[in-house]
Amino acid sequence: MAKNLINIVSFTVLLVVLLMASTGILNTEAQTCGAGGCLTAASRVFLGECPSAHGTTNAQCCTCCVATFGTPPVCWAVVEGTDRHCHCYKKA
């Protein structure tokens, strides 16, 4: 019984991951802003949002983040999520 439950849960998780990958939910092409950048997730922390760039491109998001927060601290900017919000990051 327990083995069947584990198999069902594993299969369900696999299907969800495949669905997310096929629809592009996992894809983000962030924009490195400023000198040095912060290329790994471990080297950056969330700084804030730039509402005027919501729903735009990553390059426009980067421009908005730099204008709002300056360079530094902004080192990474990306439009992400299903609601396409512009998120700004700084070095950790």
mmCIF file of C-alpha atoms in Angstrom:
data_model
loop_
_atom_site.group_PDB
_atom_site.id
_atom_site.type_symbol
_atom_site.label_atom_id
_atom_site.label_comp_id
_atom_site.label_asym_id
_atom_site.label_seq_id
_atom_site.Cartn_x
_atom_site.Cartn_y
_atom_site.Cartn_z
ATOM 1 C CA MET A 1 0.000 0.000 0.000
ATOM 2 C CA ALA A 2 2.729 2.467 1.000
ATOM 3 C CA LYS A 3 4.775 1.571 -2.070
ATOM 4 C CA ASN A 4 1.814 2.373 -4.350
ATOM 5 C CA LEU A 5 1.313 5.720 -2.619
ATOM 6 C CA ILE A 6 4.988 6.609 -3.083
ATOM 7 C CA ASN A 7 4.783 5.662 -6.765
ATOM 8 C CA ILE A 8 1.643 7.763 -7.285
ATOM 9 C CA VAL A 9 3.184 10.802 -5.560
ATOM 10 C CA SER A 10 6.436 10.445 -7.530
ATOM 11 C CA PHE A 11 4.554 10.162 -10.818
ATOM 12 C CA THR A 12 2.409 13.197 -9.993
ATOM 13 C CA VAL A 13 5.456 15.308 -9.126
ATOM 14 C CA LEU A 14 7.133 14.221 -12.362
ATOM 15 C CA LEU A 15 4.071 15.233 -14.378
ATOM 16 C CA VAL A 16 3.912 18.648 -12.710
ATOM 17 C CA VAL A 17 7.599 19.316 -13.400
ATOM 18 C CA LEU A 18 7.222 18.249 -17.038
ATOM 19 C CA LEU A 19 4.168 20.487 -17.420
ATOM 20 C CA MET A 20 6.030 23.464 -15.960
ATOM 21 C CA ALA A 21 9.040 22.858 -18.194
ATOM 22 C CA SER A 22 6.945 22.470 -21.348
ATOM 23 C CA THR A 23 4.961 25.668 -20.745
ATOM 24 C CA GLY A 24 8.047 27.791 -20.060
ATOM 25 C CA ILE A 25 7.198 28.589 -16.446
ATOM 26 C CA LEU A 26 10.715 27.636 -15.388
ATOM 27 C CA ASN A 27 12.415 29.832 -17.998
ATOM 28 C CA THR A 28 13.791 33.178 -16.920
ATOM 29 C CA GLU A 29 16.316 35.224 -18.818
ATOM 30 C CA ALA A 30 17.455 37.765 -16.287
ATOM 31 C CA GLN A 31 19.437 40.875 -17.102
ATOM 32 C CA THR A 32 22.759 41.531 -15.377
ATOM 33 C CA CYS A 33 22.879 45.188 -14.377
ATOM 34 C CA GLY A 34 25.937 47.162 -13.369
ATOM 35 C CA ALA A 35 29.535 46.125 -12.949
ATOM 36 C CA GLY A 36 30.297 42.707 -11.553
ATOM 37 C CA GLY A 37 26.728 41.428 -11.598
ATOM 38 C CA CYS A 38 25.522 38.691 -9.282
ATOM 39 C CA LEU A 39 25.229 35.640 -11.470
ATOM 40 C CA THR A 40 24.270 32.928 -8.989
ATOM 41 C CA ALA A 41 21.128 32.805 -6.878
ATOM 42 C CA ALA A 42 23.271 32.434 -3.765
ATOM 43 C CA SER A 43 25.083 35.703 -4.503
ATOM 44 C CA ARG A 44 21.964 37.914 -4.704
ATOM 45 C CA VAL A 45 19.019 38.936 -2.538
ATOM 46 C CA PHE A 46 15.723 40.590 -3.431
ATOM 47 C CA LEU A 47 15.959 44.388 -3.301
ATOM 48 C CA GLY A 48 12.483 45.431 -4.409
ATOM 49 C CA GLU A 49 10.076 45.776 -7.317
ATOM 50 C CA CYS A 50 9.984 48.351 -10.074
ATOM 51 C CA PRO A 51 6.237 48.698 -10.795
ATOM 52 C CA SER A 52 6.630 50.910 -13.863
ATOM 53 C CA ALA A 53 8.443 48.056 -15.653
ATOM 54 C CA HIS A 54 5.913 45.289 -14.849
ATOM 55 C CA GLY A 55 5.038 43.350 -17.997
ATOM 56 C CA THR A 56 7.998 44.708 -19.996
ATOM 57 C CA THR A 57 11.290 43.112 -21.067
ATOM 58 C CA ASN A 58 14.220 42.239 -18.811
ATOM 59 C CA ALA A 59 16.279 45.072 -20.347
ATOM 60 C CA GLN A 60 13.564 47.618 -19.509
ATOM 61 C CA CYS A 61 13.289 46.103 -16.048
ATOM 62 C CA CYS A 62 17.041 46.555 -15.570
ATOM 63 C CA THR A 63 16.836 50.195 -16.667
ATOM 64 C CA CYS A 64 13.966 50.830 -14.256
ATOM 65 C CA CYS A 65 15.757 49.103 -11.341
ATOM 66 C CA VAL A 66 18.941 51.098 -11.911
ATOM 67 C CA ALA A 67 16.939 54.342 -12.121
ATOM 68 C CA THR A 68 15.039 53.480 -8.934
ATOM 69 C CA PHE A 69 17.746 51.908 -6.751
ATOM 70 C CA GLY A 70 21.031 52.920 -8.438
ATOM 71 C CA THR A 71 24.073 50.899 -9.512
ATOM 72 C CA PRO A 72 25.113 49.607 -7.011
ATOM 73 C CA PRO A 73 23.122 48.170 -5.285
ATOM 74 C CA VAL A 74 21.278 46.732 -8.328
ATOM 75 C CA CYS A 75 23.187 43.864 -9.916
ATOM 76 C CA TRP A 76 20.374 41.703 -11.371
ATOM 77 C CA ALA A 77 16.908 42.416 -12.764
ATOM 78 C CA VAL A 78 14.258 40.104 -14.178
ATOM 79 C CA VAL A 79 10.605 40.152 -15.183
ATOM 80 C CA GLU A 80 9.254 37.000 -13.545
ATOM 81 C CA GLY A 81 6.149 35.236 -12.365
ATOM 82 C CA THR A 82 2.819 34.691 -14.053
ATOM 83 C CA ASP A 83 1.938 38.330 -13.345
ATOM 84 C CA ARG A 84 5.208 39.507 -15.058
ATOM 85 C CA HIS A 85 6.548 41.691 -12.219
ATOM 86 C CA CYS A 86 9.911 43.434 -12.503
ATOM 87 C CA HIS A 87 12.118 42.301 -9.609
ATOM 88 C CA CYS A 88 15.397 43.969 -8.655
ATOM 89 C CA TYR A 89 18.231 42.183 -6.832
ATOM 90 C CA LYS A 90 21.418 43.262 -5.056
ATOM 91 C CA LYS A 91 24.550 41.398 -4.017
ATOM 92 C CA ALA A 92 24.147 39.267 -0.924
#
